[in-house]
Amino acid sequence: MAGDALPSVAGWEPKDWLALIAATSTILALFFSNLVSKRTLAASRYATDTASWQKANEAELKAIEAQLDTFYAPLLQKSETNLLLSRDLRARQKDSGRFLLLEKLFDKAWRAGLSEGERELVSELVENARAIRAFVAGRPPMSAALIPYLSRADAHYRILQLAYEQKLGDDPAPWVELYIYPKAVDGVLKLEVQRLQMRAALLRANPGNKSPPMEALKIPGELELKPWVDPPREARPELRAPLAPKT
């Protein structure tokens, strides 16, 4: 019988060996079952995390692509069109090296001497300025660092419209220096597009992995805006009168 093959050591009977074997088998079974359970749980957790990060990455990628396709690309295209038209108009002027459209719009003699094509160019530039202002309004950029730049461009375009409509008087001096178009705007917009494109490429390359936070837009010193005019205010004691006592 099988029990006869089991040795008898220090008073152990075959039934004792059978009990030991059964207990050992149970312990090993529990050990391997626990190991498999841990591996299964880890695999399940990994799959859940991967799915969660993939969903988050897809949402971020979709938002970036929407900004690039519906905001930055059209804005840069409109801005580039305005640049080309303004260069064409400037190239037609005798004083092209010193020509500023905003300044010339105050010169009635210059406006009267424009050819039909030049008048149409000026009209188109002002209309594009109006279109750019309308396009940007209500479309906040992804980076708050762009707001001062878009605001400066908006101010330039608005003053350009008012000068074209002859609503600012005859003297360009109070307007030209402050409201000239800041070239840094286009440079910063292109940097932002590069930043978003690099982020989109990272998300596409690692769809199921946790991505580091997107780096903030870094604006180099040569693209920083000059301080806006901000005259000091005089004290106004009458504006700080104490509130009337409650009755």
mmCIF file with all atom_site columns, C-alpha atoms in Angstrom, residues 16-17 31 34 53-54 65 67 70 74 110 132 144 154 162 189 200-201 217 228 234 239:
data_model
loop_
_atom_site.group_PDB
_atom_site.id
_atom_site.type_symbol
_atom_site.label_atom_id
_atom_site.label_alt_id
_atom_site.label_comp_id
_atom_site.label_asym_id
_atom_site.label_entity_id
_atom_site.label_seq_id
_atom_site.pdbx_PDB_ins_code
_atom_site.Cartn_x
_atom_site.Cartn_y
_atom_site.Cartn_z
_atom_site.occupancy
_atom_site.B_iso_or_equiv
_atom_site.pdbx_formal_charge
_atom_site.auth_seq_id
_atom_site.auth_comp_id
_atom_site.auth_asym_id
_atom_site.auth_atom_id
_atom_site.pdbx_PDB_model_num
ATOM 1  C CA . ASP A 1 16  ? 1.382   12.017  9.820   1.00 0.00 ? 16  ASP A CA 1
ATOM 2  C CA . TRP A 1 17  ? 3.327   12.246  6.570   1.00 0.00 ? 17  TRP A CA 1
ATOM 3  C CA . PHE A 1 31  ? 1.087   30.990  -2.189  1.00 0.00 ? 31  PHE A CA 1
ATOM 4  C CA . ASN A 1 34  ? -1.851  34.831  -4.080  1.00 0.00 ? 34  ASN A CA 1
ATOM 5  C CA . TRP A 1 53  ? -3.978  58.419  -19.243 1.00 0.00 ? 53  TRP A CA 1
ATOM 6  C CA . GLN A 1 54  ? -4.857  57.649  -22.840 1.00 0.00 ? 54  GLN A CA 1
ATOM 7  C CA . GLU A 1 65  ? -5.327  70.680  -32.236 1.00 0.00 ? 65  GLU A CA 1
ATOM 8  C CA . GLN A 1 67  ? -6.471  75.801  -30.874 1.00 0.00 ? 67  GLN A CA 1
ATOM 9  C CA . THR A 1 70  ? -9.195  77.264  -35.406 1.00 0.00 ? 70  THR A CA 1
ATOM 10 C CA . PRO A 1 74  ? -6.110  81.503  -39.153 1.00 0.00 ? 74  PRO A CA 1
ATOM 11 C CA . TRP A 1 110 ? -1.082  112.067 -49.104 1.00 0.00 ? 110 TRP A CA 1
ATOM 12 C CA . ILE A 1 132 ? -8.490  90.449  -37.055 1.00 0.00 ? 132 ILE A CA 1
ATOM 13 C CA . ALA A 1 144 ? -2.065  83.817  -20.629 1.00 0.00 ? 144 ALA A CA 1
ATOM 14 C CA . ASP A 1 154 ? -5.814  95.057  -30.901 1.00 0.00 ? 154 ASP A CA 1
ATOM 15 C CA . LEU A 1 162 ? -10.017 105.544 -36.156 1.00 0.00 ? 162 LEU A CA 1
ATOM 16 C CA . LEU A 1 189 ? 2.625   83.788  -31.716 1.00 0.00 ? 189 LEU A CA 1
ATOM 17 C CA . ALA A 1 200 ? 1.018   67.451  -29.480 1.00 0.00 ? 200 ALA A CA 1
ATOM 18 C CA . ALA A 1 201 ? 3.913   65.357  -30.799 1.00 0.00 ? 201 ALA A CA 1
ATOM 19 C CA . LEU A 1 217 ? 5.600   79.746  -22.904 1.00 0.00 ? 217 LEU A CA 1
ATOM 20 C CA . TRP A 1 228 ? 2.941   100.879 -21.711 1.00 0.00 ? 228 TRP A CA 1
ATOM 21 C CA . GLU A 1 234 ? -2.197  112.592 -8.017  1.00 0.00 ? 234 GLU A CA 1
ATOM 22 C CA . LEU A 1 239 ? -12.476 110.354 -3.580  1.00 0.00 ? 239 LEU A CA 1
#
